[in-house]
PDB file of C-alpha atoms in Angstrom:
ATOM      1  CA  PRO L  11     -34.976   1.134  40.910  1.00 51.00           C
ATOM      2  CA  ALA L  12     -33.523   4.617  41.489  1.00 54.00           C
ATOM      3  CA  LEU L  13     -31.630   3.310  44.516  1.00 52.00           C
ATOM      4  CA  LEU L  14     -29.974   0.530  42.510  1.00 50.00           C
ATOM      5  CA  PRO L  15     -27.009   2.598  41.198  1.00 54.00           C
ATOM      6  CA  ASN L  16     -26.260   3.820  44.730  1.00 52.00           C
ATOM      7  CA  PHE L  17     -26.326   0.222  45.973  1.00 49.00           C
ATOM      8  CA  TYR L  18     -23.686  -0.817  43.383  1.00 51.00           C
ATOM      9  CA  PHE L  19     -21.527   2.201  44.131  1.00 52.00           C
ATOM     10  CA  PHE L  20     -21.513   1.510  47.894  1.00 53.00           C
ATOM     11  CA  THR L  21     -20.944  -2.210  47.252  1.00 59.00           C
ATOM     12  CA  PHE L  22     -17.922  -1.292  45.080  1.00 53.00           C
ATOM     13  CA  LEU L  23     -16.537   0.899  47.884  1.00 61.00           C
ATOM     14  CA  GLN L  24     -16.756  -2.009  50.322  1.00 65.00           C
ATOM     15  CA  LEU L  25     -14.727  -4.350  48.073  1.00 61.00           C
ATOM     16  CA  PRO L  26     -11.098  -5.103  49.027  1.00 69.00           C
ATOM     17  CA  ILE L  27      -8.568  -2.965  47.134  1.00 70.00           C
ATOM     18  CA  PHE L  28      -7.250  -5.836  44.949  1.00 62.00           C
ATOM     19  CA  MET L  29     -10.811  -6.542  43.730  1.00 63.00           C
ATOM     20  CA  LYS L  30     -11.359  -2.866  42.935  1.00 57.00           C
ATOM     21  CA  LYS L  31      -8.155  -2.804  40.875  1.00 63.00           C
ATOM     22  CA  ASN L  32      -9.126  -5.966  38.980  1.00 61.00           C
ATOM     23  CA  LEU L  33     -12.616  -4.636  38.271  1.00 58.00           C
ATOM     24  CA  ILE L  34     -11.292  -1.269  37.048  1.00 65.00           C
ATOM     25  CA  HIS L  35      -8.667  -3.027  34.896  1.00 62.00           C
ATOM     26  CA  THR L  36     -11.345  -5.274  33.355  1.00 65.00           C
ATOM     27  CA  VAL L  37     -13.579  -2.298  32.540  1.00 59.00           C
ATOM     28  CA  LEU L  38     -10.662  -0.402  30.942  1.00 60.00           C
ATOM     29  CA  VAL L  39      -9.593  -3.397  28.815  1.00 59.00           C
ATOM     30  CA  PHE L  40     -13.187  -3.914  27.676  1.00 59.00           C
ATOM     31  CA  ALA L  41     -13.517  -0.221  26.750  1.00 57.00           C
ATOM     32  CA  THR L  42     -10.235  -0.344  24.786  1.00 58.00           C
ATOM     33  CA  VAL L  43     -11.237  -3.482  22.893  1.00 55.00           C
ATOM     34  CA  CYS L  44     -14.614  -1.959  22.028  1.00 50.00           C
ATOM     35  CA  SER L  45     -13.032   1.259  20.715  1.00 52.00           C
ATOM     36  CA  VAL L  46     -10.479  -0.637  18.576  1.00 53.00           C
ATOM     37  CA  SER L  47     -13.085  -2.965  17.136  1.00 54.00           C
ATOM     38  CA  ALA L  48     -15.273   0.023  16.299  1.00 60.00           C
ATOM     39  CA  GLN L  49     -12.880   0.965  13.472  1.00 72.00           C
ATOM     40  CA  THR L  50     -14.812   1.217  10.218  1.00 85.00           C
ATOM     41  CA  PRO L  51     -13.666  -0.350   6.935  1.00 83.00           C
ATOM     42  CA  GLU L  52     -13.045   3.180   5.653  1.00 87.00           C
ATOM     43  CA  ASP L  53     -10.741   3.892   8.614  1.00 91.00           C
ATOM     44  CA  ALA L  54      -8.849   0.668   7.891  1.00 91.00           C
ATOM     45  CA  ASN L  55      -8.582   1.603   4.187  1.00 91.00           C
ATOM     46  CA  LYS L  56      -7.173   5.034   4.966  1.00 93.00           C
ATOM     47  CA  LYS L  57      -4.676   3.623   7.451  1.00 94.00           C
ATOM     48  CA  ALA L  58      -3.504   1.002   4.943  1.00 95.00           C
ATOM     49  CA  ILE L  59      -3.204   3.446   2.015  1.00 95.00           C
ATOM     50  CA  LYS L  60      -1.229   5.815   4.257  1.00 95.00           C
ATOM     51  CA  LYS L  61       1.652   3.268   4.127  1.00 95.00           C
ATOM     52  CA  LEU L  62       2.123   4.367   0.507  1.00 96.00           C
ATOM     53  CA  ASP L  63       2.122   8.130   1.206  1.00 95.00           C
ATOM     54  CA  TRP L  64       5.839   8.251   0.382  1.00 96.00           C
ATOM     55  CA  LEU L  65       4.799   8.024  -3.284  1.00 96.00           C
ATOM     56  CA  LEU L  66       2.618  11.155  -3.285  1.00 97.00           C
ATOM     57  CA  GLY L  67       3.683  13.943  -5.623  1.00 97.00           C
ATOM     58  CA  GLU L  68       5.325  14.494  -9.002  1.00 98.00           C
ATOM     59  CA  TRP L  69       8.296  12.380 -10.053  1.00 98.00           C
ATOM     60  CA  THR L  70      10.617  12.548 -13.079  1.00 98.00           C
ATOM     61  CA  GLY L  71      13.414  10.287 -14.193  1.00 98.00           C
ATOM     62  CA  GLU L  72      14.467   7.503 -16.513  1.00 97.00           C
ATOM     63  CA  ALA L  73      13.481   3.925 -17.082  1.00 97.00           C
ATOM     64  CA  VAL L  74      15.932   1.639 -18.817  1.00 97.00           C
ATOM     65  CA  THR L  75      14.366  -1.431 -20.423  1.00 93.00           C
ATOM     66  CA  THR L  76      16.228  -4.358 -21.877  1.00 92.00           C
ATOM     67  CA  MET L  77      14.462  -6.813 -24.171  1.00 85.00           C
ATOM     68  CA  GLY L  78      16.943  -9.314 -25.526  1.00 84.00           C
ATOM     69  CA  SER L  79      19.681  -7.282 -27.194  1.00 89.00           C
ATOM     70  CA  ARG L  80      17.471  -4.152 -27.468  1.00 90.00           C
ATOM     71  CA  LYS L  81      18.016  -1.528 -24.790  1.00 92.00           C
ATOM     72  CA  SER L  82      15.966   1.661 -24.563  1.00 93.00           C
ATOM     73  CA  VAL L  83      16.000   4.673 -22.291  1.00 95.00           C
ATOM     74  CA  VAL L  84      12.604   6.226 -21.586  1.00 96.00           C
ATOM     75  CA  LYS L  85      12.061   9.638 -19.977  1.00 97.00           C
ATOM     76  CA  MET L  86       9.405   9.162 -17.300  1.00 97.00           C
ATOM     77  CA  ARG L  87       6.973  11.398 -15.452  1.00 97.00           C
ATOM     78  CA  GLU L  88       4.771   9.930 -12.720  1.00 97.00           C
ATOM     79  CA  THR L  89       2.066  11.731 -10.743  1.00 98.00           C
ATOM     80  CA  ILE L  90       0.621  10.179  -7.597  1.00 98.00           C
ATOM     81  CA  LYS L  91      -2.455  11.647  -5.904  1.00 98.00           C
ATOM     82  CA  SER L  92      -4.558  10.648  -2.927  1.00 97.00           C
ATOM     83  CA  LEU L  93      -8.283  10.407  -3.751  1.00 96.00           C
ATOM     84  CA  GLN L  94     -11.546   9.994  -1.865  1.00 93.00           C
ATOM     85  CA  GLY L  95     -10.235  11.341   1.411  1.00 93.00           C
ATOM     86  CA  GLY L  96      -7.236   9.011   1.466  1.00 94.00           C
ATOM     87  CA  ASN L  97      -9.031   5.790   0.457  1.00 94.00           C
ATOM     88  CA  LEU L  98      -7.312   5.474  -2.946  1.00 96.00           C
ATOM     89  CA  LEU L  99      -4.123   6.393  -4.761  1.00 97.00           C
ATOM     90  CA  LEU L 100      -4.211   7.429  -8.412  1.00 98.00           C
ATOM     91  CA  ILE L 101      -0.976   6.939 -10.341  1.00 97.00           C
ATOM     92  CA  THR L 102      -0.469   8.311 -13.833  1.00 97.00           C
ATOM     93  CA  GLY L 103       2.695   7.714 -15.787  1.00 96.00           C
ATOM     94  CA  LEU L 104       3.930   9.011 -19.106  1.00 97.00           C
ATOM     95  CA  GLY L 105       7.092   7.761 -20.779  1.00 96.00           C
ATOM     96  CA  THR L 106       8.648   9.163 -23.953  1.00 96.00           C
ATOM     97  CA  GLU L 107      11.472   8.007 -26.146  1.00 94.00           C
ATOM     98  CA  LYS L 108      12.688  10.305 -28.932  1.00 91.00           C
ATOM     99  CA  ASP L 109       9.566  12.496 -28.548  1.00 90.00           C
ATOM    100  CA  SER L 110       7.204   9.514 -28.969  1.00 94.00           C
ATOM    101  CA  VAL L 111       4.920   8.252 -26.199  1.00 95.00           C
ATOM    102  CA  VAL L 112       5.927   4.670 -25.424  1.00 94.00           C
ATOM    103  CA  HIS L 113       4.313   4.357 -21.995  1.00 93.00           C
ATOM    104  CA  ASP L 114       0.969   5.892 -21.009  1.00 96.00           C
ATOM    105  CA  ALA L 115      -0.330   4.309 -17.807  1.00 96.00           C
ATOM    106  CA  LEU L 116      -2.937   4.788 -15.143  1.00 97.00           C
ATOM    107  CA  ALA L 117      -3.232   2.777 -11.930  1.00 96.00           C
ATOM    108  CA  VAL L 118      -5.567   2.845  -8.943  1.00 97.00           C
ATOM    109  CA  VAL L 119      -4.334   1.466  -5.632  1.00 97.00           C
ATOM    110  CA  SER L 120      -6.979   0.416  -3.129  1.00 96.00           C
ATOM    111  CA  TYR L 121      -7.226  -1.625   0.050  1.00 96.00           C
ATOM    112  CA  ASP L 122      -9.858  -4.238   0.859  1.00 94.00           C
ATOM    113  CA  ALA L 123     -10.257  -4.150   4.644  1.00 92.00           C
ATOM    114  CA  GLU L 124     -12.316  -7.339   4.696  1.00 91.00           C
ATOM    115  CA  LYS L 125      -9.714  -9.388   2.780  1.00 93.00           C
ATOM    116  CA  GLN L 126      -6.813  -7.332   4.182  1.00 93.00           C
ATOM    117  CA  LYS L 127      -5.245  -7.032   0.726  1.00 96.00           C
ATOM    118  CA  TYR L 128      -3.985  -4.187  -1.443  1.00 97.00           C
ATOM    119  CA  ARG L 129      -5.194  -4.078  -5.056  1.00 96.00           C
ATOM    120  CA  TRP L 130      -3.359  -2.503  -7.991  1.00 96.00           C
ATOM    121  CA  THR L 131      -5.600  -2.021 -11.012  1.00 96.00           C
ATOM    122  CA  ALA L 132      -3.701  -0.679 -14.013  1.00 94.00           C
ATOM    123  CA  TRP L 133      -4.151   0.193 -17.680  1.00 95.00           C
ATOM    124  CA  ARG L 134      -1.319   0.914 -20.103  1.00 93.00           C
ATOM    125  CA  SER L 135      -0.997   1.806 -23.720  1.00 92.00           C
ATOM    126  CA  PRO L 136       0.269   1.345 -26.283  1.00 85.00           C
ATOM    127  CA  GLY L 137      -0.686  -2.286 -26.235  1.00 84.00           C
ATOM    128  CA  GLY L 138      -3.982  -2.128 -24.368  1.00 85.00           C
ATOM    129  CA  PHE L 139      -2.467  -3.790 -21.303  1.00 86.00           C
ATOM    130  CA  TYR L 140      -4.739  -4.257 -18.263  1.00 89.00           C
ATOM    131  CA  SER L 141      -3.867  -5.879 -14.948  1.00 90.00           C
ATOM    132  CA  GLU L 142      -5.356  -6.307 -11.533  1.00 94.00           C
ATOM    133  CA  VAL L 143      -2.911  -7.668  -8.973  1.00 95.00           C
ATOM    134  CA  GLU L 144      -2.232  -7.712  -5.273  1.00 97.00           C
ATOM    135  CA  ILE L 145       0.630  -5.515  -4.100  1.00 96.00           C
ATOM    136  CA  LYS L 146       2.563  -6.075  -0.911  1.00 96.00           C
ATOM    137  CA  PRO L 147       3.810  -2.923   0.781  1.00 96.00           C
ATOM    138  CA  GLY L 148       6.798  -2.813   3.083  1.00 95.00           C
ATOM    139  CA  GLU L 149       8.664   0.009   4.766  1.00 94.00           C
ATOM    140  CA  LYS L 150       8.612   2.706   2.035  1.00 96.00           C
ATOM    141  CA  SER L 151       8.427  -0.043  -0.566  1.00 97.00           C
ATOM    142  CA  PHE L 152       6.035  -2.346  -2.367  1.00 97.00           C
ATOM    143  CA  GLU L 153       6.182  -5.274  -4.762  1.00 96.00           C
ATOM    144  CA  TRP L 154       3.870  -7.168  -7.060  1.00 95.00           C
ATOM    145  CA  GLN L 155       3.843  -9.973  -9.575  1.00 93.00           C
ATOM    146  CA  THR L 156       1.711 -10.688 -12.630  1.00 90.00           C
ATOM    147  CA  ASP L 157       1.285 -13.344 -15.273  1.00 90.00           C
ATOM    148  CA  VAL L 158       2.172 -12.283 -18.826  1.00 88.00           C
ATOM    149  CA  GLN L 159       2.336 -14.042 -22.140  1.00 88.00           C
ATOM    150  CA  GLY L 160       5.120 -16.612 -21.908  1.00 93.00           C
ATOM    151  CA  GLY L 161       5.758 -16.320 -18.174  1.00 95.00           C
ATOM    152  CA  LYS L 162       5.608 -13.971 -15.196  1.00 95.00           C
ATOM    153  CA  THR L 163       6.919 -10.549 -14.269  1.00 95.00           C
ATOM    154  CA  ARG L 164       7.672  -9.215 -10.819  1.00 96.00           C
ATOM    155  CA  TYR L 165       8.376  -5.666  -9.752  1.00 97.00           C
ATOM    156  CA  LYS L 166       9.908  -4.065  -6.679  1.00 97.00           C
ATOM    157  CA  ALA L 167       9.691  -0.369  -5.864  1.00 97.00           C
ATOM    158  CA  PHE L 168      11.283   1.413  -2.916  1.00 97.00           C
ATOM    159  CA  LEU L 169      12.495   4.768  -1.661  1.00 97.00           C
ATOM    160  CA  ASN L 170      16.281   4.762  -1.363  1.00 97.00           C
ATOM    161  CA  GLU L 171      18.441   6.719   1.104  1.00 97.00           C
ATOM    162  CA  LYS L 172      18.701   9.620  -1.394  1.00 97.00           C
ATOM    163  CA  GLY L 173      14.910   9.976  -1.523  1.00 97.00           C
ATOM    164  CA  GLN L 174      14.701   8.458  -5.017  1.00 98.00           C
ATOM    165  CA  TRP L 175      11.981   6.085  -6.132  1.00 97.00           C
ATOM    166  CA  ILE L 176      13.777   3.013  -7.480  1.00 98.00           C
ATOM    167  CA  GLU L 177      11.846   0.352  -9.381  1.00 98.00           C
ATOM    168  CA  THR L 178      13.050  -2.890 -10.898  1.00 98.00           C
ATOM    169  CA  GLY L 179      11.295  -5.439 -13.068  1.00 97.00           C
ATOM    170  CA  GLU L 180      12.191  -9.053 -13.792  1.00 97.00           C
ATOM    171  CA  PHE L 181      10.802 -11.703 -16.146  1.00 96.00           C
ATOM    172  CA  SER L 182      10.680 -15.468 -15.716  1.00 96.00           C
ATOM    173  CA  ARG L 183       9.384 -18.202 -17.990  1.00 95.00           C
ATOM    174  CA  ASP L 184       9.080 -20.756 -15.169  1.00 93.00           C
ATOM    175  CA  GLY L 185       8.892 -18.690 -11.946  1.00 89.00           C
ATOM    176  CA  SER L 186      12.286 -19.901 -10.722  1.00 92.00           C
ATOM    177  CA  LYS L 187      14.940 -18.210 -12.882  1.00 95.00           C
ATOM    178  CA  TRP L 188      14.470 -14.432 -13.209  1.00 96.00           C
ATOM    179  CA  TYR L 189      15.939 -11.990 -15.754  1.00 95.00           C
ATOM    180  CA  PRO L 190      16.059  -8.212 -15.156  1.00 95.00           C
ATOM    181  CA  PHE L 191      14.376  -6.119 -17.862  1.00 95.00           C
ATOM    182  CA  LEU L 192      13.533  -2.811 -16.116  1.00 96.00           C
ATOM    183  CA  SER L 193      15.481  -0.360 -13.995  1.00 97.00           C
ATOM    184  CA  MET L 194      13.829   2.961 -13.156  1.00 98.00           C
ATOM    185  CA  THR L 195      15.142   5.853 -11.073  1.00 98.00           C
ATOM    186  CA  MET L 196      12.790   8.732 -10.249  1.00 98.00           C
ATOM    187  CA  ASN L 197      13.417  12.024  -8.451  1.00 98.00           C
ATOM    188  CA  ARG L 198      10.819  14.278  -6.868  1.00 97.00           C
ATOM    189  CA  ALA L 199       9.850  17.076  -9.221  1.00 94.00           C
ATOM    190  CA  ASN L 200       8.195  19.118  -6.459  1.00 70.00           C
TER     191      ASN L 200
END
C-alpha cells in the first residue's frame, strides 16, 4: 500500500502532455466548485446584506406626504446599523411635524439564503402598523410593495448622484394606476 502513491505519481509522469493538462484542469475546477459550494448560509446572508451598506449611518431630511388635498412636511431622522456581524440591518426612523412625533418606526432587514429573498420586517406608530414584506435591492437602491387597507403601496429608495437617499411612495386601489403620496430626501448627518 505504501508504494501505491508512488505508482500513481510515476503513471502521471508517463501520460502525454495533453492528458496531464486535462487532468490538472479537472482537479482545479473540482477544487473551485467545492470551495464555492462550501459557503455557509451565514456567509451568503452577510454578502447579501452588504448590498445595502450604502444605507449605513445617520440621515436627516424631509418627507413630504400628500393625502388627498392635505400636504404635510415631516422632519426625518433615520439611523441604520449593521447587527450580528453583518447578518442584519436595523433601521430606526423618527419623524416630527410641529414638534409632534408623527412617525416612529423600526425595521429589521434580513436575508434568507435558502429562499434567496430579502425580508423587511417593520413596526410603526402612531397607528400600530406592522408589515413583513420582501424587498428587492438593486445597485444602491431597493424597492418593496405591501397591501394596505383599500389597495396597495409601493416604495422605491435609491442613492442619487449627490449622495442623497431619495425615497418615493405610491398608492393604488387596483394595482394598475398609481398615485404618488410620499417624497423623501435624506442627507448624511455623519
